[in-house]
């Protein structure tokens, strides 16, 4: 009966919402502080932030010096 | 019939109540904005990356790319019916994998570097051994009833797929069978990303929702709303506590998993193009987002400001990726080229 499948589907929606409603939430100010800290702690190791010399750059063709 | 209608009405009321409860709980912890908190953080200034290489070889639109874990090899997929594996240090093509179906939408490199997978409008995720003398089809994972939009290897024995049939699936590559099916989205799943600790994954779909799933249990743990159109791209922040999404509504958003809500929106009045793809720099500070306007725009993830742009493609940027060592960004486009920047 299409009626009872609607009820079954609806019960699943309720069950899912109950699950999602039940989680603990951390304050946004705390979450923001943690995200900031992570970025700042890892900033020095982020090559796209710090840049790199051409000798360290894997995508830049090496200029070859030869002795004449 | 009347009893059933009464039951449906009661269930609907419970749903509405629960939704209101969730919104109230989110509001209760919303004690400050991310961008305000970032006002004390030094600006990154203008981020100007240079084009280092243009990889030419595909003959049609590129739809997907994925870096190898070695940060050197990369696989790209084009609707010319080929996967190409590149050595990005030299720009050389290492392997060409001919596809049974040219309508490819996704490609993935296994962490081991031994396997690649692809799929698309054929609804199948095909896994290839690229270490054999010539690429050999290892498995054809055929159970989705909609297109394959995204795939990601957990290892050489497990792979996750996202499909236009609204489900995601965890497959056992040794048996070729589905292990876990993740159902809850009500629109085509477009993208997925694995958490750094590999216990959970996130999916973005055409129902404009992002969902967090427990990989082993199969349960949807959290749902994130806010976008007003299809979510095409999704990624974990490296700490594992936040996710970034990109959507056809021209915005990117960051959701914090522990606060269970959107904490920053990356939008610009001058940007009227949908977001197709995104990738983060290794510290998470920079978001590289590919757009339909042929550019990859760079965002400061903490301050929510646009800090740069990668221009050079002659058509939509369809895919973006940063390798594990963070040394560059790769953009792939409908113009059939891949570009490497740093």
PDB file of N, CA, C and O in Angstrom, chain B residues 208-276:
ATOM      1  N   UNK B 208      21.521  20.475  -2.692  1.00  0.00           N
ATOM      2  CA  UNK B 208      22.193  21.622  -2.062  1.00  0.00           C
ATOM      3  C   UNK B 208      22.666  21.359  -0.633  1.00  0.00           C
ATOM      4  O   UNK B 208      22.971  22.280   0.115  1.00  0.00           O
ATOM      5  N   UNK B 209      22.720  20.068  -0.257  1.00  0.00           N
ATOM      6  CA  UNK B 209      23.162  19.694   1.086  1.00  0.00           C
ATOM      7  C   UNK B 209      24.525  19.011   1.038  1.00  0.00           C
ATOM      8  O   UNK B 209      24.861  18.339   0.062  1.00  0.00           O
ATOM      9  N   UNK B 210      25.266  19.176   2.149  1.00  0.00           N
ATOM     10  CA  UNK B 210      26.490  18.408   2.350  1.00  0.00           C
ATOM     11  C   UNK B 210      26.215  17.487   3.529  1.00  0.00           C
ATOM     12  O   UNK B 210      25.551  17.890   4.496  1.00  0.00           O
ATOM     13  N   UNK B 211      26.670  16.241   3.448  1.00  0.00           N
ATOM     14  CA  UNK B 211      26.418  15.293   4.536  1.00  0.00           C
ATOM     15  C   UNK B 211      27.712  14.641   4.973  1.00  0.00           C
ATOM     16  O   UNK B 211      28.576  14.336   4.162  1.00  0.00           O
ATOM     17  N   UNK B 212      27.791  14.408   6.313  1.00  0.00           N
ATOM     18  CA  UNK B 212      28.937  13.708   6.905  1.00  0.00           C
ATOM     19  C   UNK B 212      28.492  12.297   7.229  1.00  0.00           C
ATOM     20  O   UNK B 212      27.453  12.100   7.865  1.00  0.00           O
ATOM     21  N   UNK B 213      29.273  11.306   6.803  1.00  0.00           N
ATOM     22  CA  UNK B 213      28.902   9.899   6.976  1.00  0.00           C
ATOM     23  C   UNK B 213      29.940   9.143   7.777  1.00  0.00           C
ATOM     24  O   UNK B 213      31.143   9.383   7.657  1.00  0.00           O
ATOM     25  N   UNK B 214      29.467   8.159   8.561  1.00  0.00           N
ATOM     26  CA  UNK B 214      30.373   7.221   9.213  1.00  0.00           C
ATOM     27  C   UNK B 214      30.666   6.136   8.174  1.00  0.00           C
ATOM     28  O   UNK B 214      29.748   5.489   7.672  1.00  0.00           O
ATOM     29  N   UNK B 215      31.957   5.951   7.833  1.00  0.00           N
ATOM     30  CA  UNK B 215      32.331   5.032   6.755  1.00  0.00           C
ATOM     31  C   UNK B 215      31.936   3.593   7.033  1.00  0.00           C
ATOM     32  O   UNK B 215      31.535   2.863   6.130  1.00  0.00           O
ATOM     33  N   UNK B 216      32.093   3.145   8.266  1.00  0.00           N
ATOM     34  CA  UNK B 216      31.851   1.727   8.567  1.00  0.00           C
ATOM     35  C   UNK B 216      30.390   1.434   8.861  1.00  0.00           C
ATOM     36  O   UNK B 216      29.869   0.402   8.471  1.00  0.00           O
ATOM     37  N   UNK B 217      29.734   2.376   9.588  1.00  0.00           N
ATOM     38  CA  UNK B 217      28.337   2.118   9.960  1.00  0.00           C
ATOM     39  C   UNK B 217      27.368   2.419   8.828  1.00  0.00           C
ATOM     40  O   UNK B 217      26.255   1.907   8.799  1.00  0.00           O
ATOM     41  N   UNK B 218      27.776   3.338   7.920  1.00  0.00           N
ATOM     42  CA  UNK B 218      26.864   3.687   6.841  1.00  0.00           C
ATOM     43  C   UNK B 218      25.892   4.778   7.198  1.00  0.00           C
ATOM     44  O   UNK B 218      25.071   5.185   6.373  1.00  0.00           O
ATOM     45  N   UNK B 219      25.952   5.293   8.423  1.00  0.00           N
ATOM     46  CA  UNK B 219      24.972   6.283   8.865  1.00  0.00           C
ATOM     47  C   UNK B 219      25.392   7.696   8.495  1.00  0.00           C
ATOM     48  O   UNK B 219      26.571   8.038   8.520  1.00  0.00           O
ATOM     49  N   UNK B 220      24.378   8.518   8.200  1.00  0.00           N
ATOM     50  CA  UNK B 220      24.613   9.949   7.997  1.00  0.00           C
ATOM     51  C   UNK B 220      24.628  10.582   9.379  1.00  0.00           C
ATOM     52  O   UNK B 220      23.670  10.460  10.140  1.00  0.00           O
ATOM     53  N   UNK B 221      25.708  11.250   9.731  1.00  0.00           N
ATOM     54  CA  UNK B 221      25.833  11.799  11.084  1.00  0.00           C
ATOM     55  C   UNK B 221      25.411  13.262  11.171  1.00  0.00           C
ATOM     56  O   UNK B 221      24.899  13.704  12.210  1.00  0.00           O
ATOM     57  N   UNK B 222      25.693  14.028  10.112  1.00  0.00           N
ATOM     58  CA  UNK B 222      25.358  15.440  10.131  1.00  0.00           C
ATOM     59  C   UNK B 222      24.978  15.893   8.737  1.00  0.00           C
ATOM     60  O   UNK B 222      25.484  15.346   7.748  1.00  0.00           O
ATOM     61  N   UNK B 223      24.083  16.908   8.680  1.00  0.00           N
ATOM     62  CA  UNK B 223      23.661  17.479   7.402  1.00  0.00           C
ATOM     63  C   UNK B 223      23.873  18.986   7.449  1.00  0.00           C
ATOM     64  O   UNK B 223      23.501  19.630   8.441  1.00  0.00           O
ATOM     65  N   UNK B 224      24.471  19.545   6.399  1.00  0.00           N
ATOM     66  CA  UNK B 224      24.778  20.971   6.353  1.00  0.00           C
ATOM     67  C   UNK B 224      24.024  21.610   5.208  1.00  0.00           C
ATOM     68  O   UNK B 224      24.147  21.200   4.057  1.00  0.00           O
ATOM     69  N   UNK B 225      23.247  22.646   5.542  1.00  0.00           N
ATOM     70  CA  UNK B 225      22.461  23.333   4.518  1.00  0.00           C
ATOM     71  C   UNK B 225      22.944  24.773   4.397  1.00  0.00           C
ATOM     72  O   UNK B 225      23.768  25.234   5.190  1.00  0.00           O
ATOM     73  N   UNK B 226      22.403  25.492   3.431  1.00  0.00           N
ATOM     74  CA  UNK B 226      22.785  26.894   3.255  1.00  0.00           C
ATOM     75  C   UNK B 226      22.935  27.243   1.781  1.00  0.00           C
ATOM     76  O   UNK B 226      22.588  28.332   1.345  1.00  0.00           O
ATOM     77  N   UNK B 227      23.501  26.282   1.032  1.00  0.00           N
ATOM     78  CA  UNK B 227      23.616  26.547  -0.407  1.00  0.00           C
ATOM     79  C   UNK B 227      22.222  26.537  -1.022  1.00  0.00           C
ATOM     80  O   UNK B 227      21.296  25.913  -0.494  1.00  0.00           O
ATOM     81  N   UNK B 228      22.091  27.264  -2.153  1.00  0.00           N
ATOM     82  CA  UNK B 228      20.799  27.346  -2.806  1.00  0.00           C
ATOM     83  C   UNK B 228      20.820  26.667  -4.168  1.00  0.00           C
ATOM     84  O   UNK B 228      19.883  26.814  -4.954  1.00  0.00           O
ATOM     85  N   UNK B 229      21.888  25.913  -4.420  1.00  0.00           N
ATOM     86  CA  UNK B 229      21.928  25.144  -5.659  1.00  0.00           C
ATOM     87  C   UNK B 229      22.879  23.962  -5.485  1.00  0.00           C
ATOM     88  O   UNK B 229      23.434  23.759  -4.404  1.00  0.00           O
ATOM     89  N   UNK B 230      23.084  23.206  -6.547  1.00  0.00           N
ATOM     90  CA  UNK B 230      23.914  21.998  -6.506  1.00  0.00           C
ATOM     91  C   UNK B 230      25.279  22.278  -5.887  1.00  0.00           C
ATOM     92  O   UNK B 230      25.932  23.256  -6.229  1.00  0.00           O
ATOM     93  N   UNK B 231      25.721  21.369  -5.005  1.00  0.00           N
ATOM     94  CA  UNK B 231      27.092  21.429  -4.503  1.00  0.00           C
ATOM     95  C   UNK B 231      27.931  20.553  -5.437  1.00  0.00           C
ATOM     96  O   UNK B 231      27.680  19.359  -5.566  1.00  0.00           O
ATOM     97  N   UNK B 232      28.892  21.170  -6.135  1.00  0.00           N
ATOM     98  CA  UNK B 232      29.710  20.441  -7.101  1.00  0.00           C
ATOM     99  C   UNK B 232      31.040  19.967  -6.535  1.00  0.00           C
ATOM    100  O   UNK B 232      31.663  19.065  -7.093  1.00  0.00           O
ATOM    101  N   UNK B 233      31.510  20.634  -5.479  1.00  0.00           N
ATOM    102  CA  UNK B 233      32.847  20.343  -4.970  1.00  0.00           C
ATOM    103  C   UNK B 233      32.833  20.358  -3.456  1.00  0.00           C
ATOM    104  O   UNK B 233      32.108  21.141  -2.839  1.00  0.00           O
ATOM    105  N   UNK B 234      33.635  19.461  -2.877  1.00  0.00           N
ATOM    106  CA  UNK B 234      33.677  19.395  -1.416  1.00  0.00           C
ATOM    107  C   UNK B 234      35.055  18.924  -0.981  1.00  0.00           C
ATOM    108  O   UNK B 234      35.686  18.113  -1.674  1.00  0.00           O
ATOM    109  N   UNK B 235      35.527  19.437   0.157  1.00  0.00           N
ATOM    110  CA  UNK B 235      36.858  19.058   0.616  1.00  0.00           C
ATOM    111  C   UNK B 235      36.926  19.187   2.128  1.00  0.00           C
ATOM    112  O   UNK B 235      36.234  20.014   2.716  1.00  0.00           O
ATOM    113  N   UNK B 236      37.765  18.362   2.765  1.00  0.00           N
ATOM    114  CA  UNK B 236      38.004  18.488   4.189  1.00  0.00           C
ATOM    115  C   UNK B 236      39.099  19.513   4.415  1.00  0.00           C
ATOM    116  O   UNK B 236      40.079  19.581   3.677  1.00  0.00           O
ATOM    117  N   UNK B 237      38.966  20.296   5.453  1.00  0.00           N
ATOM    118  CA  UNK B 237      40.043  21.104   5.976  1.00  0.00           C
ATOM    119  C   UNK B 237      41.003  20.103   6.623  1.00  0.00           C
ATOM    120  O   UNK B 237      40.539  19.125   7.225  1.00  0.00           O
ATOM    121  N   UNK B 238      42.325  20.340   6.518  1.00  0.00           N
ATOM    122  CA  UNK B 238      43.283  19.312   6.948  1.00  0.00           C
ATOM    123  C   UNK B 238      43.178  18.918   8.415  1.00  0.00           C
ATOM    124  O   UNK B 238      43.610  17.840   8.799  1.00  0.00           O
ATOM    125  N   UNK B 239      42.643  19.788   9.268  1.00  0.00           N
ATOM    126  CA  UNK B 239      42.521  19.437  10.690  1.00  0.00           C
ATOM    127  C   UNK B 239      41.428  18.398  10.901  1.00  0.00           C
ATOM    128  O   UNK B 239      41.339  17.780  11.958  1.00  0.00           O
ATOM    129  N   UNK B 240      40.577  18.226   9.878  1.00  0.00           N
ATOM    130  CA  UNK B 240      39.487  17.267   9.987  1.00  0.00           C
ATOM    131  C   UNK B 240      38.254  17.832  10.659  1.00  0.00           C
ATOM    132  O   UNK B 240      37.232  17.143  10.772  1.00  0.00           O
ATOM    133  N   UNK B 241      38.319  19.078  11.124  1.00  0.00           N
ATOM    134  CA  UNK B 241      37.197  19.665  11.857  1.00  0.00           C
ATOM    135  C   UNK B 241      36.292  20.564  11.030  1.00  0.00           C
ATOM    136  O   UNK B 241      35.276  21.051  11.532  1.00  0.00           O
ATOM    137  N   UNK B 242      36.660  20.814   9.794  1.00  0.00           N
ATOM    138  CA  UNK B 242      35.831  21.689   8.960  1.00  0.00           C
ATOM    139  C   UNK B 242      35.814  21.168   7.536  1.00  0.00           C
ATOM    140  O   UNK B 242      36.697  20.391   7.131  1.00  0.00           O
ATOM    141  N   UNK B 243      34.784  21.574   6.797  1.00  0.00           N
ATOM    142  CA  UNK B 243      34.689  21.196   5.389  1.00  0.00           C
ATOM    143  C   UNK B 243      34.421  22.444   4.558  1.00  0.00           C
ATOM    144  O   UNK B 243      33.870  23.426   5.056  1.00  0.00           O
ATOM    145  N   UNK B 244      34.858  22.383   3.295  1.00  0.00           N
ATOM    146  CA  UNK B 244      34.614  23.494   2.367  1.00  0.00           C
ATOM    147  C   UNK B 244      33.769  22.948   1.223  1.00  0.00           C
ATOM    148  O   UNK B 244      34.036  21.834   0.745  1.00  0.00           O
ATOM    149  N   UNK B 245      32.763  23.709   0.808  1.00  0.00           N
ATOM    150  CA  UNK B 245      31.927  23.287  -0.315  1.00  0.00           C
ATOM    151  C   UNK B 245      31.934  24.362  -1.390  1.00  0.00           C
ATOM    152  O   UNK B 245      32.139  25.544  -1.102  1.00  0.00           O
ATOM    153  N   UNK B 246      31.695  23.941  -2.657  1.00  0.00           N
ATOM    154  CA  UNK B 246      31.585  24.898  -3.757  1.00  0.00           C
ATOM    155  C   UNK B 246      30.326  24.564  -4.530  1.00  0.00           C
ATOM    156  O   UNK B 246      30.039  23.387  -4.766  1.00  0.00           O
ATOM    157  N   UNK B 247      29.573  25.584  -4.937  1.00  0.00           N
ATOM    158  CA  UNK B 247      28.253  25.323  -5.488  1.00  0.00           C
ATOM    159  C   UNK B 247      27.940  26.118  -6.760  1.00  0.00           C
ATOM    160  O   UNK B 247      28.577  27.122  -7.051  1.00  0.00           O
ATOM    161  N   UNK B 248      26.904  25.645  -7.473  1.00  0.00           N
ATOM    162  CA  UNK B 248      26.380  26.363  -8.636  1.00  0.00           C
ATOM    163  C   UNK B 248      25.789  27.708  -8.240  1.00  0.00           C
ATOM    164  O   UNK B 248      25.529  28.554  -9.103  1.00  0.00           O
ATOM    165  N   UNK B 249      25.569  27.936  -6.928  1.00  0.00           N
ATOM    166  CA  UNK B 249      25.053  29.233  -6.485  1.00  0.00           C
ATOM    167  C   UNK B 249      26.165  30.283  -6.415  1.00  0.00           C
ATOM    168  O   UNK B 249      25.971  31.364  -5.875  1.00  0.00           O
ATOM    169  N   UNK B 250      27.329  29.953  -6.973  1.00  0.00           N
ATOM    170  CA  UNK B 250      28.485  30.865  -7.097  1.00  0.00           C
ATOM    171  C   UNK B 250      29.228  31.105  -5.787  1.00  0.00           C
ATOM    172  O   UNK B 250      30.095  31.970  -5.723  1.00  0.00           O
ATOM    173  N   UNK B 251      28.853  30.370  -4.740  1.00  0.00           N
ATOM    174  CA  UNK B 251      29.509  30.565  -3.449  1.00  0.00           C
ATOM    175  C   UNK B 251      30.286  29.327  -3.024  1.00  0.00           C
ATOM    176  O   UNK B 251      29.974  28.212  -3.436  1.00  0.00           O
ATOM    177  N   UNK B 252      31.293  29.588  -2.177  1.00  0.00           N
ATOM    178  CA  UNK B 252      31.921  28.498  -1.430  1.00  0.00           C
ATOM    179  C   UNK B 252      31.547  28.747   0.026  1.00  0.00           C
ATOM    180  O   UNK B 252      31.321  29.897   0.421  1.00  0.00           O
ATOM    181  N   UNK B 253      31.469  27.700   0.792  1.00  0.00           N
ATOM    182  CA  UNK B 253      31.176  27.860   2.216  1.00  0.00           C
ATOM    183  C   UNK B 253      32.096  26.969   3.019  1.00  0.00           C
ATOM    184  O   UNK B 253      32.492  25.900   2.560  1.00  0.00           O
ATOM    185  N   UNK B 254      32.400  27.430   4.252  1.00  0.00           N
ATOM    186  CA  UNK B 254      33.080  26.561   5.195  1.00  0.00           C
ATOM    187  C   UNK B 254      32.071  26.211   6.285  1.00  0.00           C
ATOM    188  O   UNK B 254      31.397  27.092   6.835  1.00  0.00           O
ATOM    189  N   UNK B 255      31.956  24.914   6.575  1.00  0.00           N
ATOM    190  CA  UNK B 255      31.112  24.444   7.672  1.00  0.00           C
ATOM    191  C   UNK B 255      32.040  23.851   8.715  1.00  0.00           C
ATOM    192  O   UNK B 255      32.929  23.058   8.378  1.00  0.00           O
ATOM    193  N   UNK B 256      31.827  24.206   9.986  1.00  0.00           N
ATOM    194  CA  UNK B 256      32.610  23.557  11.041  1.00  0.00           C
ATOM    195  C   UNK B 256      31.825  22.341  11.525  1.00  0.00           C
ATOM    196  O   UNK B 256      30.630  22.441  11.817  1.00  0.00           O
ATOM    197  N   UNK B 257      32.497  21.191  11.596  1.00  0.00           N
ATOM    198  CA  UNK B 257      31.799  19.950  11.956  1.00  0.00           C
ATOM    199  C   UNK B 257      31.397  19.933  13.429  1.00  0.00           C
ATOM    200  O   UNK B 257      30.361  19.388  13.794  1.00  0.00           O
ATOM    201  N   UNK B 258      32.236  20.563  14.298  1.00  0.00           N
ATOM    202  CA  UNK B 258      31.929  20.485  15.727  1.00  0.00           C
ATOM    203  C   UNK B 258      30.850  21.496  16.128  1.00  0.00           C
ATOM    204  O   UNK B 258      30.109  21.254  17.076  1.00  0.00           O
ATOM    205  N   UNK B 259      30.756  22.621  15.403  1.00  0.00           N
ATOM    206  CA  UNK B 259      29.692  23.589  15.674  1.00  0.00           C
ATOM    207  C   UNK B 259      28.446  23.258  14.874  1.00  0.00           C
ATOM    208  O   UNK B 259      27.388  23.854  15.081  1.00  0.00           O
ATOM    209  N   UNK B 260      28.610  22.316  13.919  1.00  0.00           N
ATOM    210  CA  UNK B 260      27.486  21.838  13.107  1.00  0.00           C
ATOM    211  C   UNK B 260      26.827  22.960  12.303  1.00  0.00           C
ATOM    212  O   UNK B 260      25.601  23.022  12.175  1.00  0.00           O
ATOM    213  N   UNK B 261      27.629  23.913  11.764  1.00  0.00           N
ATOM    214  CA  UNK B 261      27.005  24.978  10.992  1.00  0.00           C
ATOM    215  C   UNK B 261      28.008  25.690  10.085  1.00  0.00           C
ATOM    216  O   UNK B 261      29.210  25.547  10.238  1.00  0.00           O
ATOM    217  N   UNK B 262      27.424  26.508   9.195  1.00  0.00           N
ATOM    218  CA  UNK B 262      28.231  27.321   8.298  1.00  0.00           C
ATOM    219  C   UNK B 262      28.945  28.380   9.127  1.00  0.00           C
ATOM    220  O   UNK B 262      28.333  29.015   9.990  1.00  0.00           O
ATOM    221  N   UNK B 263      30.235  28.556   8.907  1.00  0.00           N
ATOM    222  CA  UNK B 263      30.962  29.576   9.659  1.00  0.00           C
ATOM    223  C   UNK B 263      31.532  30.682   8.777  1.00  0.00           C
ATOM    224  O   UNK B 263      31.882  31.753   9.274  1.00  0.00           O
ATOM    225  N   UNK B 264      31.661  30.429   7.493  1.00  0.00           N
ATOM    226  CA  UNK B 264      32.083  31.502   6.571  1.00  0.00           C
ATOM    227  C   UNK B 264      31.518  31.226   5.186  1.00  0.00           C
ATOM    228  O   UNK B 264      31.428  30.067   4.783  1.00  0.00           O
ATOM    229  N   UNK B 265      31.184  32.319   4.480  1.00  0.00           N
ATOM    230  CA  UNK B 265      30.725  32.190   3.102  1.00  0.00           C
ATOM    231  C   UNK B 265      31.707  32.966   2.225  1.00  0.00           C
ATOM    232  O   UNK B 265      32.076  34.100   2.544  1.00  0.00           O
ATOM    233  N   UNK B 266      32.168  32.336   1.152  1.00  0.00           N
ATOM    234  CA  UNK B 266      33.122  32.995   0.254  1.00  0.00           C
ATOM    235  C   UNK B 266      32.351  33.417  -0.981  1.00  0.00           C
ATOM    236  O   UNK B 266      32.044  32.594  -1.851  1.00  0.00           O
ATOM    237  N   UNK B 267      32.005  34.700  -1.024  1.00  0.00           N
ATOM    238  CA  UNK B 267      31.237  35.195  -2.160  1.00  0.00           C
ATOM    239  C   UNK B 267      31.683  36.599  -2.529  1.00  0.00           C
ATOM    240  O   UNK B 267      32.221  37.345  -1.709  1.00  0.00           O
ATOM    241  N   UNK B 268      31.449  36.928  -3.793  1.00  0.00           N
ATOM    242  CA  UNK B 268      31.867  38.221  -4.305  1.00  0.00           C
ATOM    243  C   UNK B 268      30.825  38.660  -5.322  1.00  0.00           C
ATOM    244  O   UNK B 268      30.448  37.870  -6.186  1.00  0.00           O
ATOM    245  N   UNK B 269      30.364  39.910  -5.226  1.00  0.00           N
ATOM    246  CA  UNK B 269      29.304  40.397  -6.107  1.00  0.00           C
ATOM    247  C   UNK B 269      29.691  40.292  -7.579  1.00  0.00           C
ATOM    248  O   UNK B 269      28.836  40.097  -8.437  1.00  0.00           O
ATOM    249  N   UNK B 270      30.997  40.368  -7.856  1.00  0.00           N
ATOM    250  CA  UNK B 270      31.424  40.326  -9.259  1.00  0.00           C
ATOM    251  C   UNK B 270      31.518  38.901  -9.794  1.00  0.00           C
ATOM    252  O   UNK B 270      31.703  38.684 -10.975  1.00  0.00           O
ATOM    253  N   UNK B 271      31.402  37.924  -8.907  1.00  0.00           N
ATOM    254  CA  UNK B 271      31.513  36.529  -9.330  1.00  0.00           C
ATOM    255  C   UNK B 271      30.134  35.946  -9.577  1.00  0.00           C
ATOM    256  O   UNK B 271      29.408  35.627  -8.626  1.00  0.00           O
ATOM    257  N   UNK B 272      29.790  35.779 -10.866  1.00  0.00           N
ATOM    258  CA  UNK B 272      28.466  35.253 -11.205  1.00  0.00           C
ATOM    259  C   UNK B 272      28.547  33.897 -11.854  1.00  0.00           C
ATOM    260  O   UNK B 272      27.675  33.518 -12.621  1.00  0.00           O
ATOM    261  N   UNK B 273      29.628  33.172 -11.560  1.00  0.00           N
ATOM    262  CA  UNK B 273      29.809  31.872 -12.177  1.00  0.00           C
ATOM    263  C   UNK B 273      29.786  30.787 -11.111  1.00  0.00           C
ATOM    264  O   UNK B 273      30.211  31.020  -9.980  1.00  0.00           O
ATOM    265  N   UNK B 274      29.292  29.619 -11.475  1.00  0.00           N
ATOM    266  CA  UNK B 274      29.228  28.501 -10.541  1.00  0.00           C
ATOM    267  C   UNK B 274      30.615  27.974 -10.214  1.00  0.00           C
ATOM    268  O   UNK B 274      31.541  28.092 -11.008  1.00  0.00           O
ATOM    269  N   UNK B 275      30.748  27.387  -9.025  1.00  0.00           N
ATOM    270  CA  UNK B 275      32.004  26.772  -8.596  1.00  0.00           C
ATOM    271  C   UNK B 275      31.992  25.314  -9.044  1.00  0.00           C
ATOM    272  O   UNK B 275      31.030  24.589  -8.789  1.00  0.00           O
ATOM    273  N   UNK B 276      33.049  24.896  -9.723  1.00  0.00           N
ATOM    274  CA  UNK B 276      33.097  23.533 -10.252  1.00  0.00           C
ATOM    275  C   UNK B 276      33.965  22.610  -9.417  1.00  0.00           C
ATOM    276  O   UNK B 276      33.770  21.391  -9.409  1.00  0.00           O
TER     277      UNK B 276
END
